[in-house]
Structures are given as C-alpha cells and as structure tokens.
GROMACS .gro file of C-alpha atoms in nm:
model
  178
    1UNK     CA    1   0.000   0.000   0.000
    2UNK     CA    2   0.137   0.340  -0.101
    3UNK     CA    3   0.007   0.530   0.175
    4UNK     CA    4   0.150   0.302   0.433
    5UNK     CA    5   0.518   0.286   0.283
    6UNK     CA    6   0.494   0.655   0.299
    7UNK     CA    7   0.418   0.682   0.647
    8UNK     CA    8   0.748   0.464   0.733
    9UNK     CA    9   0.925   0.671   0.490
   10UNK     CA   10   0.875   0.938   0.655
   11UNK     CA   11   0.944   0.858   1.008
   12UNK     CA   12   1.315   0.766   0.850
   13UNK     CA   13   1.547   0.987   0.976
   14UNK     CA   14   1.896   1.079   0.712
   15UNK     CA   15   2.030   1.219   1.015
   16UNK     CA   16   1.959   0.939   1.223
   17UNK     CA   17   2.150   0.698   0.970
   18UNK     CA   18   2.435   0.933   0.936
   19UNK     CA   19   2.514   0.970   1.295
   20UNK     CA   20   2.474   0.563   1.329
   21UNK     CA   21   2.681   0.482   1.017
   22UNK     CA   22   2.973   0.684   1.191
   23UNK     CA   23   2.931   0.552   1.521
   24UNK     CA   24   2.979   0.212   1.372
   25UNK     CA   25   3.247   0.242   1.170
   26UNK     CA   26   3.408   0.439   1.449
   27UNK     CA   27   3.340   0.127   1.659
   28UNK     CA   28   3.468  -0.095   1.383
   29UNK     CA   29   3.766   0.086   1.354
   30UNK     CA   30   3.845   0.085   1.764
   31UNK     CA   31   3.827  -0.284   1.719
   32UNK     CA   32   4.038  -0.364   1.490
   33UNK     CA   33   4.296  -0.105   1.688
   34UNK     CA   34   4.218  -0.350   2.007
   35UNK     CA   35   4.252  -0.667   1.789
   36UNK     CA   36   4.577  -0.559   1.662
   37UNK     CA   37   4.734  -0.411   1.958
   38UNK     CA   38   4.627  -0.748   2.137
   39UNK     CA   39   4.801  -0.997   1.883
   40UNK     CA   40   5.092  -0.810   1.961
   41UNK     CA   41   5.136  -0.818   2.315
   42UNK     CA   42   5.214  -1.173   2.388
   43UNK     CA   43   5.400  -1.055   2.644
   44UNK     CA   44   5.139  -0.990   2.881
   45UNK     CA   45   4.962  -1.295   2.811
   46UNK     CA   46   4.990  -1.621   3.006
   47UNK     CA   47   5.151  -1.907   2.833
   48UNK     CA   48   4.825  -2.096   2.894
   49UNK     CA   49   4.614  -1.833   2.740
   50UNK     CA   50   4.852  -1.756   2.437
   51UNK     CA   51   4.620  -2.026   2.193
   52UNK     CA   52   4.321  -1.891   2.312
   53UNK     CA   53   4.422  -1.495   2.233
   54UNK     CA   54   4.580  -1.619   1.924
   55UNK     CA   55   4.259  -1.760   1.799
   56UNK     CA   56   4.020  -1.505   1.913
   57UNK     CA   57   4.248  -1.264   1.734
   58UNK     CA   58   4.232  -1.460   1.410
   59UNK     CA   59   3.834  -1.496   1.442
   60UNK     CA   60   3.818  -1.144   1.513
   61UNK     CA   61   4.031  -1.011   1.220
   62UNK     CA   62   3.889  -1.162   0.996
   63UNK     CA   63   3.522  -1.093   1.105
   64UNK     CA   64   3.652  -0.725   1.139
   65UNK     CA   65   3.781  -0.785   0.771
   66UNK     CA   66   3.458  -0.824   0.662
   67UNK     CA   67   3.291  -0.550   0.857
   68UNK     CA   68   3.456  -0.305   0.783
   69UNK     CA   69   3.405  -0.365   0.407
   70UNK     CA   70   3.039  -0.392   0.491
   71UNK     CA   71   3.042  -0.053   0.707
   72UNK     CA   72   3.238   0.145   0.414
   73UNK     CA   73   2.923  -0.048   0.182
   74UNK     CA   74   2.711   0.087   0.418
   75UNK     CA   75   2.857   0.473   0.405
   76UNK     CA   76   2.875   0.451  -0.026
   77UNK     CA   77   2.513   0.352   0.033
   78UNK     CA   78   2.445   0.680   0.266
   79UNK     CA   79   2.594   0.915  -0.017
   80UNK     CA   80   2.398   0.749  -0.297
   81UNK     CA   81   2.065   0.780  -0.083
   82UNK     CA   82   2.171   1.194  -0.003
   83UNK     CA   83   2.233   1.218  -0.340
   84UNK     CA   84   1.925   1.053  -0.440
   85UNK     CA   85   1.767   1.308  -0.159
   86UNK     CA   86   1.954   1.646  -0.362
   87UNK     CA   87   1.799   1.473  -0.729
   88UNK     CA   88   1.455   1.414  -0.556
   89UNK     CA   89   1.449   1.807  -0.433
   90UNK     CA   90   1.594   1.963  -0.707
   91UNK     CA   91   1.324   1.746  -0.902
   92UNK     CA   92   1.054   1.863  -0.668
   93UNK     CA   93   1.196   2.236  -0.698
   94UNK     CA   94   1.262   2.270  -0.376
   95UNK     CA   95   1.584   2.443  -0.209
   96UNK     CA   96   1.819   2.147  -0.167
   97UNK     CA   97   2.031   2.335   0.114
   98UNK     CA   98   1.696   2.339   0.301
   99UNK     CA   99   1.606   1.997   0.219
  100UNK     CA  100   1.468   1.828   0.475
  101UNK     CA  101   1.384   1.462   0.365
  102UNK     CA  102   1.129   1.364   0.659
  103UNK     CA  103   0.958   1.727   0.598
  104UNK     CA  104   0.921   1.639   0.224
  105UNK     CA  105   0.825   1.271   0.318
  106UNK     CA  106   0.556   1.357   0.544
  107UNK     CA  107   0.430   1.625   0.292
  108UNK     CA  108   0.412   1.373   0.005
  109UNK     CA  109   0.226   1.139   0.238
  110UNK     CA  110  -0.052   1.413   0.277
  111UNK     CA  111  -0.097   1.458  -0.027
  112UNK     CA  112  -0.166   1.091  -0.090
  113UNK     CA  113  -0.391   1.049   0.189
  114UNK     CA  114  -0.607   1.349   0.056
  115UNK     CA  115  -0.593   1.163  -0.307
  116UNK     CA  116  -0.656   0.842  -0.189
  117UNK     CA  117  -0.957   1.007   0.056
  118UNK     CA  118  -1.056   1.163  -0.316
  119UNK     CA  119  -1.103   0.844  -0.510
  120UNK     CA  120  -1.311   0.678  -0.247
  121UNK     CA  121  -1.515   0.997  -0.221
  122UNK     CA  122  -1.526   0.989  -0.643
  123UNK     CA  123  -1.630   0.625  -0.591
  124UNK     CA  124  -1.898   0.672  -0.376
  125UNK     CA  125  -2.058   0.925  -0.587
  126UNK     CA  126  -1.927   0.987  -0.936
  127UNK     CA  127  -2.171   1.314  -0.987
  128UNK     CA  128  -1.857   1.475  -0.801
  129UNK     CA  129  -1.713   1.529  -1.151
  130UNK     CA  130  -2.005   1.609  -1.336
  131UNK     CA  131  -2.042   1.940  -1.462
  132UNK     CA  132  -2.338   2.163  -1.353
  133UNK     CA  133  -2.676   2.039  -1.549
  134UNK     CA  134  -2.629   2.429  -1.661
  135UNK     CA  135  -2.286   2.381  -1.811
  136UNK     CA  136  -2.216   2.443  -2.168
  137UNK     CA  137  -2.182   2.070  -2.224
  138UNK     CA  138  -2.533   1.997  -2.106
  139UNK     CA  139  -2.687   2.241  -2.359
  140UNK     CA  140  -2.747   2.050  -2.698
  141UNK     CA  141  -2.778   2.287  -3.008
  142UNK     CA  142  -3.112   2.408  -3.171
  143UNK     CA  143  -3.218   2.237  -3.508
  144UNK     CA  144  -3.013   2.389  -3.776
  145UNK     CA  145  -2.758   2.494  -3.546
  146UNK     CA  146  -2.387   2.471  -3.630
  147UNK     CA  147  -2.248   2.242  -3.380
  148UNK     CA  148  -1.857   2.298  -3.484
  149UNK     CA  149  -1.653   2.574  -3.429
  150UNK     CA  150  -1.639   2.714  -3.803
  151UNK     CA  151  -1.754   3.057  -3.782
  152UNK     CA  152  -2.075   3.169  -4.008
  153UNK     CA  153  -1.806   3.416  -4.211
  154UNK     CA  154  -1.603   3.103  -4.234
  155UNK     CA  155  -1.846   2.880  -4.366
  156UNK     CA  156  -1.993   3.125  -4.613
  157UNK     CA  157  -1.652   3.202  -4.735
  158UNK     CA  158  -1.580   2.855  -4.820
  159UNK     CA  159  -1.869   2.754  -4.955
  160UNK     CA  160  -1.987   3.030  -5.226
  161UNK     CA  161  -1.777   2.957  -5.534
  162UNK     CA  162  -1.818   3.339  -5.658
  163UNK     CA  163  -1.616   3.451  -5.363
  164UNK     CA  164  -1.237   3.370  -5.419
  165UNK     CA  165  -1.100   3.583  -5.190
  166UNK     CA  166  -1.255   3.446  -4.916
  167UNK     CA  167  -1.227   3.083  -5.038
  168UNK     CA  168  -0.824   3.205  -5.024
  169UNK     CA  169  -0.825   3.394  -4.692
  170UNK     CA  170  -1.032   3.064  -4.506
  171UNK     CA  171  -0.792   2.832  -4.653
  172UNK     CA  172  -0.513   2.995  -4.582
  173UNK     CA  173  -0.600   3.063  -4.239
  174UNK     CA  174  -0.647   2.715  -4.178
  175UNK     CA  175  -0.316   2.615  -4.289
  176UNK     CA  176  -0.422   2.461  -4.616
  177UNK     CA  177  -0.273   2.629  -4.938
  178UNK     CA  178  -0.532   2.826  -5.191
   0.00000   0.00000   0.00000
C-alpha cells in the first residue's frame, strides 16, 4: 500500500542513519585497533592463554575484515541515498540546502492520503465530476444549429464559389494552401 510505505518513509530519519553509520564504523575501527594491539602483546599474556588470544584474534580479524568492508558499503550507500535526496528536491523544486527529507516525506504522504480520501469519495458518488446540469456541455444545439466551431463568415466564405478571396483567406487561415 502506497500510503503506508509513505508513512514509514517518513518517520526515517537521514540524520539518524548518518550519525549511526559513523558511530559504527568508528566502533569498527576501535576494534580492529584492540585486535591488533592485542596480537601483539604476547608478552602480557599467560603461556596458557597464548592459543586462546591467538585464535580469538584470528576470528576477530577476519570478522573485522569483513565488517569493515560492509560498514564502508554501508557509508557509499548513505551518499547514494543523499544524493538521491539532492535529485529528488531539485526534481521537486525545492531548495536542496533546506532539504529536509522527513519534511518532504511527510508532505508527500498528505498529499496521498487526501488523493486516496478523493477516489473513495469519487467512488462513492461519481456526480462529483459532473459538470453543472447548466454547463455548456449539457446544452445540446437548436435544429439547424452549427455544432462545430467554423464561424458563419467562415463557412460562407468557403462555400460560395463566386467569392475567391474568401475561399483564399479561409484556406489559408487554416493552414491549407489556396
């Protein structure tokens, strides 16, 4: 449902995602500091525990390995979606220094909800869209009547084979050749 992907569009927060992306891969980074700086000291390590460290190291880097690549995934995927954001309010015409995508998100979604309230009310009663019984389109020409939009002058002109001129000027005006 449109309407309902809106609404959790627009309780997303860019911010929200840019201050988490950096806390992670500020995190990420700290860890693989710790991880390094701890396969190095085996001097402070027990003899006992030396396997164990050496191990959890090894696990650790490597998972670290991997997550970092996934957190710098994660922060090409942040600039593509505030780029998307700049393309989205330049499309939209609005000013993309002022840009703000949860404003624009919850605007969009009440404008849908007023459409979508629209189309029910439409399908309820369809006489919404009706003209007036008074309106031009309701008022069928008299017997004899011209019902196109060729002007009396117009018709005249084209139509009495002593007037040349005229034949000429209508033609011409119409974009045919005399």
């Amino acid at each position: 449902n449109l309407k309902d992907l809106v609404k959790k569009i627009s309780a997303f927060s860019i911010d929200y995602v840019v201050v988490e992306v950096s806390e992670v891969s500020t995190a990420c980074a700290g860890a693989q500091s710790m991880i390094s700086t701890l396969g190095r000291d085996t001097e402070s390590i027990e003899e006992k525990d030396k396997e164990y460290v050496q191990k959890f190291t090894q696990k650790m880097g490597q998972f670290l390995g991997t997550a970092a690549e996934d957190v710098k995934k994660l922060g090409d995927r942040l600039v593509s979606m505030q780029q998307s954001h700049t393309q989205l309010a330049n499309f939209f015409a609005e000013d993309t220094s002022k840009f703000d995508p949860q404003d624009f998100y919850t605007r969009l979604g009440a404008f849908i909800t007023e459409l979508l309230k629209a189309a029910a009310e439409l399908e309820e009663d369809s006489t919404l869209v009706e003209p007036p019984k008074g309106h031009s389109l309701y008022i069928l020409p008299e017997e004899g009547e011209k019902t196109n939009t060729t002007t009396e002058a117009e018709e005249t002109a084209t139509t009495d084979p002593d007037n040349q001129e005229a034949i000429t000027t209508a033609s011409t005006s119409e974009g045919g050749a005399p």
